[in-house]
Short mmCIF file of C-alpha atoms in Angstrom, two decimals:
data_model
loop_
_atom_site.label_atom_id
_atom_site.label_comp_id
_atom_site.label_asym_id
_atom_site.label_seq_id
_atom_site.Cartn_x
_atom_site.Cartn_y
_atom_site.Cartn_z
CA MET A 1 -29.23 17.43 8.39
CA ALA A 2 -26.31 19.93 7.54
CA LEU A 3 -22.43 19.01 8.14
CA GLY A 4 -21.47 23.11 8.57
CA ASP A 5 -17.80 22.55 7.64
CA ARG A 6 -18.65 19.70 4.89
CA GLY A 7 -21.38 21.84 3.26
CA ALA A 8 -19.13 25.10 2.89
CA GLY A 9 -17.01 23.25 0.32
CA ARG A 10 -17.22 21.68 -2.98
CA PHE A 11 -19.89 19.13 -2.31
CA PRO A 12 -23.02 19.22 -0.58
CA PRO A 13 -24.25 18.49 2.92
CA VAL A 14 -24.70 14.63 3.49
CA THR A 15 -25.60 12.06 6.20
CA ARG A 16 -23.59 9.49 6.89
CA GLU A 17 -26.53 6.70 7.34
CA LYS A 18 -24.11 3.39 7.21
CA ILE A 19 -21.21 3.94 9.92
CA ILE A 20 -18.54 1.19 10.77
CA ILE A 21 -17.21 1.83 14.70
CA THR A 22 -13.76 -0.05 16.00
CA GLY A 23 -13.05 -0.51 19.72
CA ALA A 24 -17.11 -0.19 20.06
CA SER A 25 -16.99 -2.77 23.08
CA SER A 26 -16.57 0.01 25.61
CA GLY A 27 -15.04 3.71 26.11
CA LEU A 28 -15.66 6.44 23.67
CA GLY A 29 -16.81 3.43 20.94
CA GLU A 30 -19.45 2.12 22.87
CA GLY A 31 -20.31 5.99 23.38
CA MET A 32 -20.43 6.58 19.99
CA ALA A 33 -22.07 3.57 19.11
CA ARG A 34 -25.25 4.51 21.44
CA GLU A 35 -25.11 8.20 20.37
CA PHE A 36 -25.39 7.04 16.75
CA ALA A 37 -27.82 4.78 17.30
CA ALA A 38 -30.22 7.04 18.71
CA ARG A 39 -30.10 9.40 15.64
CA GLY A 40 -31.27 6.07 13.72
CA ARG A 41 -28.04 5.39 11.77
CA SER A 42 -26.90 1.57 10.35
CA LEU A 43 -23.65 0.60 12.80
CA GLY A 44 -20.90 -1.98 12.06
CA LEU A 45 -19.50 -2.10 15.08
CA ALA A 46 -16.05 -4.49 15.59
CA ALA A 47 -14.22 -5.10 18.96
CA ARG A 48 -12.14 -7.55 20.63
CA ARG A 49 -14.94 -8.73 22.87
CA LEU A 50 -17.47 -10.20 20.61
CA ASP A 51 -19.64 -10.94 23.88
CA LYS A 52 -19.73 -7.59 24.84
CA LEU A 53 -20.59 -6.45 21.07
CA GLU A 54 -23.49 -8.71 21.14
CA ASP A 55 -24.82 -7.11 24.19
CA LEU A 56 -24.38 -3.80 23.18
CA ALA A 57 -25.95 -4.71 19.63
CA ALA A 58 -29.11 -5.96 21.45
CA ASP A 59 -29.14 -2.72 23.55
CA LEU A 60 -29.41 -0.52 20.38
CA SER A 61 -31.35 -2.61 18.27
CA ALA A 62 -34.95 -0.70 19.19
CA GLN A 63 -32.98 2.75 17.70
CA ALA A 64 -30.61 1.73 15.20
CA LYS A 65 -31.61 0.95 11.28
CA ALA A 66 -29.47 -1.99 11.59
CA VAL A 67 -26.62 -3.39 13.96
CA ALA A 68 -23.98 -5.47 12.49
CA VAL A 69 -21.14 -6.79 14.32
CA THR A 70 -17.71 -8.65 14.54
CA ARG A 71 -14.85 -9.66 16.15
CA LEU A 72 -11.74 -7.36 15.58
CA ASP A 73 -8.40 -7.17 17.06
CA VAL A 74 -6.49 -4.77 15.18
CA THR A 75 -3.09 -5.57 15.72
CA ASP A 76 -4.14 -8.81 13.29
CA THR A 77 -3.76 -6.74 10.18
CA ASP A 78 -4.17 -9.12 7.95
CA ASP A 79 -7.77 -9.74 9.29
CA VAL A 80 -8.98 -6.05 9.17
CA THR A 81 -9.87 -5.88 6.01
CA ARG A 82 -12.23 -8.91 6.51
CA ALA A 83 -14.08 -7.26 9.23
CA PHE A 84 -14.63 -4.39 7.06
CA ALA A 85 -16.06 -6.29 3.94
CA GLU A 86 -17.90 -8.29 6.46
CA LEU A 87 -19.97 -5.25 8.19
CA SER A 88 -20.02 -3.31 4.62
CA ALA A 89 -21.88 -6.01 3.23
CA GLU A 90 -24.09 -7.06 5.97
CA LEU A 91 -24.85 -2.86 6.26
CA GLY A 92 -25.14 -2.79 2.43
CA GLY A 93 -22.66 -0.39 2.37
CA VAL A 94 -20.53 1.90 4.46
CA ASP A 95 -20.64 5.96 4.52
CA ARG A 96 -18.30 6.65 7.42
CA VAL A 97 -15.62 4.97 9.07
CA ILE A 98 -14.53 5.79 12.65
CA VAL A 99 -11.17 4.42 13.57
CA ASN A 100 -11.21 4.34 17.29
CA ALA A 101 -9.77 1.11 18.80
CA GLY A 102 -6.92 2.27 20.94
CA LEU A 103 -4.90 1.41 23.95
CA GLY A 104 -3.53 3.40 26.77
CA LYS A 105 -0.61 1.21 27.87
CA GLY A 106 2.50 2.42 28.50
CA ALA A 107 5.81 2.70 30.83
CA PRO A 108 8.92 4.95 30.40
CA ILE A 109 10.99 3.85 27.75
CA GLY A 110 14.23 1.62 28.86
CA THR A 111 12.54 0.61 32.36
CA GLY A 112 12.08 -3.05 31.63
CA ASN A 113 8.06 -2.53 30.28
CA ALA A 114 9.34 -2.42 26.23
CA ALA A 115 6.10 -4.99 25.52
CA ALA A 116 3.66 -2.27 27.09
CA ASN A 117 4.97 0.28 25.00
CA ILE A 118 5.37 -1.71 21.62
CA GLU A 119 1.81 -3.07 22.10
CA THR A 120 0.34 0.68 22.14
CA VAL A 121 2.12 1.41 19.11
CA GLN A 122 1.24 -1.81 17.31
CA THR A 123 -2.55 -1.24 18.43
CA ASN A 124 -2.90 2.69 18.29
CA LEU A 125 -0.40 3.15 14.98
CA VAL A 126 -0.09 -0.13 13.14
CA GLY A 127 -3.62 -1.57 13.73
CA ALA A 128 -4.56 2.20 12.58
CA LEU A 129 -2.86 1.91 9.57
CA ALA A 130 -4.46 -1.32 8.77
CA GLN A 131 -7.96 0.08 9.39
CA ILE A 132 -7.34 3.18 6.79
CA GLU A 133 -5.94 0.68 4.20
CA ALA A 134 -9.33 -0.59 4.20
CA ALA A 135 -11.36 1.88 4.77
CA MET A 136 -9.93 3.68 1.82
CA ALA A 137 -10.00 0.61 -0.43
CA ILE A 138 -13.68 0.81 0.17
CA PHE A 139 -13.85 4.46 -0.22
CA ARG A 140 -11.92 4.83 -3.18
CA ALA A 141 -13.81 1.98 -5.14
CA GLN A 142 -17.21 3.54 -4.49
CA GLY A 143 -15.85 7.02 -4.67
CA TYR A 144 -17.19 8.77 -1.51
CA GLY A 145 -16.98 8.28 2.57
CA HIS A 146 -16.07 9.93 5.23
CA LEU A 147 -12.97 8.36 7.54
CA VAL A 148 -12.73 9.35 10.93
CA LEU A 149 -9.35 9.27 13.16
CA ILE A 150 -9.72 9.11 16.93
CA SER A 151 -6.12 10.69 17.52
CA SER A 152 -5.39 12.42 20.85
CA ILE A 153 -4.42 15.97 22.16
CA SER A 154 -1.23 14.25 23.30
CA ALA A 155 -0.77 13.59 19.67
CA VAL A 156 0.12 17.81 20.02
CA ARG A 157 3.34 16.95 21.50
CA GLY A 158 5.53 14.75 22.47
CA LEU A 159 4.98 13.55 26.42
CA PRO A 160 7.25 12.18 29.16
CA LYS A 161 7.40 8.79 30.83
CA ALA A 162 4.59 6.36 30.38
CA GLN A 163 3.24 8.99 28.29
CA ALA A 164 5.88 8.81 25.51
CA ALA A 165 5.06 5.90 23.09
CA TYR A 166 0.91 6.66 23.42
CA SER A 167 1.97 10.27 22.37
CA ALA A 168 3.91 8.97 19.54
CA SER A 169 1.33 6.47 18.28
CA LYS A 170 -1.28 9.26 18.69
CA ALA A 171 1.09 11.75 16.31
CA GLY A 172 1.61 9.44 14.31
CA LEU A 173 -2.06 8.48 13.46
CA SER A 174 -2.95 12.30 13.31
CA THR A 175 0.18 12.99 10.55
CA LEU A 176 -1.63 9.63 8.90
CA GLY A 177 -4.69 11.74 8.27
CA GLN A 178 -2.86 14.75 7.16
CA GLY A 179 -1.39 13.35 4.60
CA LEU A 180 -4.87 12.02 3.43
CA GLN A 181 -6.62 15.60 3.56
CA ALA A 182 -3.64 16.76 1.45
CA GLU A 183 -3.96 13.90 -1.10
CA LEU A 184 -8.05 13.95 -1.36
CA ALA A 185 -8.83 17.62 -0.98
CA GLY A 186 -11.38 18.60 -3.43
CA THR A 187 -12.66 14.90 -3.46
CA PRO A 188 -15.77 13.48 -2.31
CA ILE A 189 -13.63 11.53 0.21
CA VAL A 190 -13.48 13.47 3.15
CA VAL A 191 -11.19 12.90 6.21
CA THR A 192 -11.28 14.11 9.89
CA VAL A 193 -9.04 14.13 12.59
CA ILE A 194 -10.39 14.22 15.99
CA LEU A 195 -8.18 15.22 19.47
CA PRO A 196 -9.91 14.25 22.16
CA GLY A 197 -8.91 15.89 25.69
CA TYR A 198 -9.59 13.83 29.19
CA ILE A 199 -12.95 12.15 28.75
CA GLU A 200 -14.02 9.98 31.58
CA THR A 201 -13.29 6.44 30.28
CA ASP A 202 -11.20 3.45 31.70
CA ILE A 203 -8.43 4.49 29.63
CA ASN A 204 -8.10 7.56 31.64
CA ARG A 205 -9.20 5.76 34.92
CA GLY A 206 -7.28 7.26 37.74
CA VAL A 207 -6.23 10.14 35.98
CA LYS A 208 -6.45 13.14 38.34
CA THR A 209 -7.15 16.32 36.54
CA LYS A 210 -9.79 18.96 36.72
CA LEU A 211 -9.88 18.75 32.91
CA MET A 212 -11.62 15.86 32.75
CA THR A 213 -14.87 15.69 31.16
CA ASP A 214 -17.92 13.25 31.57
CA THR A 215 -18.42 10.50 29.21
CA ARG A 216 -21.69 11.66 28.24
CA SER A 217 -20.86 15.02 27.74
CA GLY A 218 -17.56 14.14 25.91
CA VAL A 219 -19.39 11.60 23.65
CA ALA A 220 -22.12 14.04 22.39
CA ALA A 221 -18.85 16.58 21.76
CA LEU A 222 -16.93 13.98 19.99
CA VAL A 223 -20.14 13.12 17.74
CA LYS A 224 -21.50 16.58 17.28
CA ALA A 225 -17.77 17.66 15.84
CA ILE A 226 -17.55 14.33 13.78
CA GLU A 227 -21.09 14.97 12.14
CA ARG A 228 -19.64 18.27 11.07
CA GLU A 229 -16.94 16.47 8.88
CA PRO A 230 -13.76 19.17 9.67
CA ARG A 231 -10.41 18.53 8.86
CA ARG A 232 -9.53 18.32 12.78
CA ALA A 233 -11.34 19.10 16.14
CA GLU A 234 -9.95 19.16 19.51
CA VAL A 235 -12.71 17.81 21.55
CA PRO A 236 -14.52 19.76 23.71
CA ALA A 237 -13.47 22.42 22.06
CA TRP A 238 -13.00 24.38 25.65
CA PRO A 239 -10.80 23.99 26.86
CA TRP A 240 -8.57 21.80 24.48
CA LYS A 241 -8.54 23.83 21.58
CA PRO A 242 -6.71 26.81 23.09
CA LEU A 243 -4.84 24.06 25.07
CA ALA A 244 -3.44 22.54 22.27
CA ALA A 245 -2.69 25.62 20.46
CA ALA A 246 -0.73 26.72 23.55
CA LEU A 247 1.14 22.92 23.86
CA ARG A 248 2.95 23.76 20.70
CA PHE A 249 5.10 26.69 22.28
CA LEU A 250 5.22 26.66 26.08
CA PRO A 251 8.52 25.49 27.88
CA GLU A 252 8.56 21.46 28.47
CA ALA A 253 8.47 21.94 32.06
CA VAL A 254 4.70 23.52 31.70
CA SER A 255 3.65 21.30 28.70
CA ALA A 256 4.58 18.12 30.48
CA LYS A 257 1.93 19.03 33.25
CA LEU A 258 -0.64 19.90 30.93
CA VAL A 259 -1.69 16.32 29.39
#
């Protein structure tokens, strides 16, 4: 399978056979697990709800080459290394890690709901950093790998009210990815930052927008982008690629209404 963005670079196209996905018990994580299983990959799945993971693993066993699961709360940062090492050992190695576990809680800052905002940042940024540390330790030791960071279109520009902490957490995640890309350019360790727009999942339940993409189409676009291994991809590309560009320059009164 040719990976267009990577194949155009210094290293030849590869297929990532052994994939770890966090936040895999529901939403985009579950969707990606199902899509990669249909492609015959080996999967290491982590999430807080072990019962959900075990049910998912049973569903995927007929298609995936192998499925390993472990319970992981990414805010328990000391446990992330254990979980990644365990999944890697069960799969016989790891070629790709998808840092997907995330939280969509939030409240206007200073309105008495600080706990929701702090939990969002702890999960989406601190927890993600712990995952990046664990994944990169594996990749540096073996000399190759593909790190995928599931950020958000919300990372492009600071958003108001209940989205402020979420937006900031995803912006931090994107910046971590950019820093690693600069460091690892020209090496066999590839870093991809994915910025999904509105895709129909629990985290977007209740959002009223004409820009919502159904789950199946959104996940298909997500996996297609990941397989290309670009530095950055807005997903789905239409309308989010042009909207992401616009968000950088539009007046605040307009940008706040778009995301």
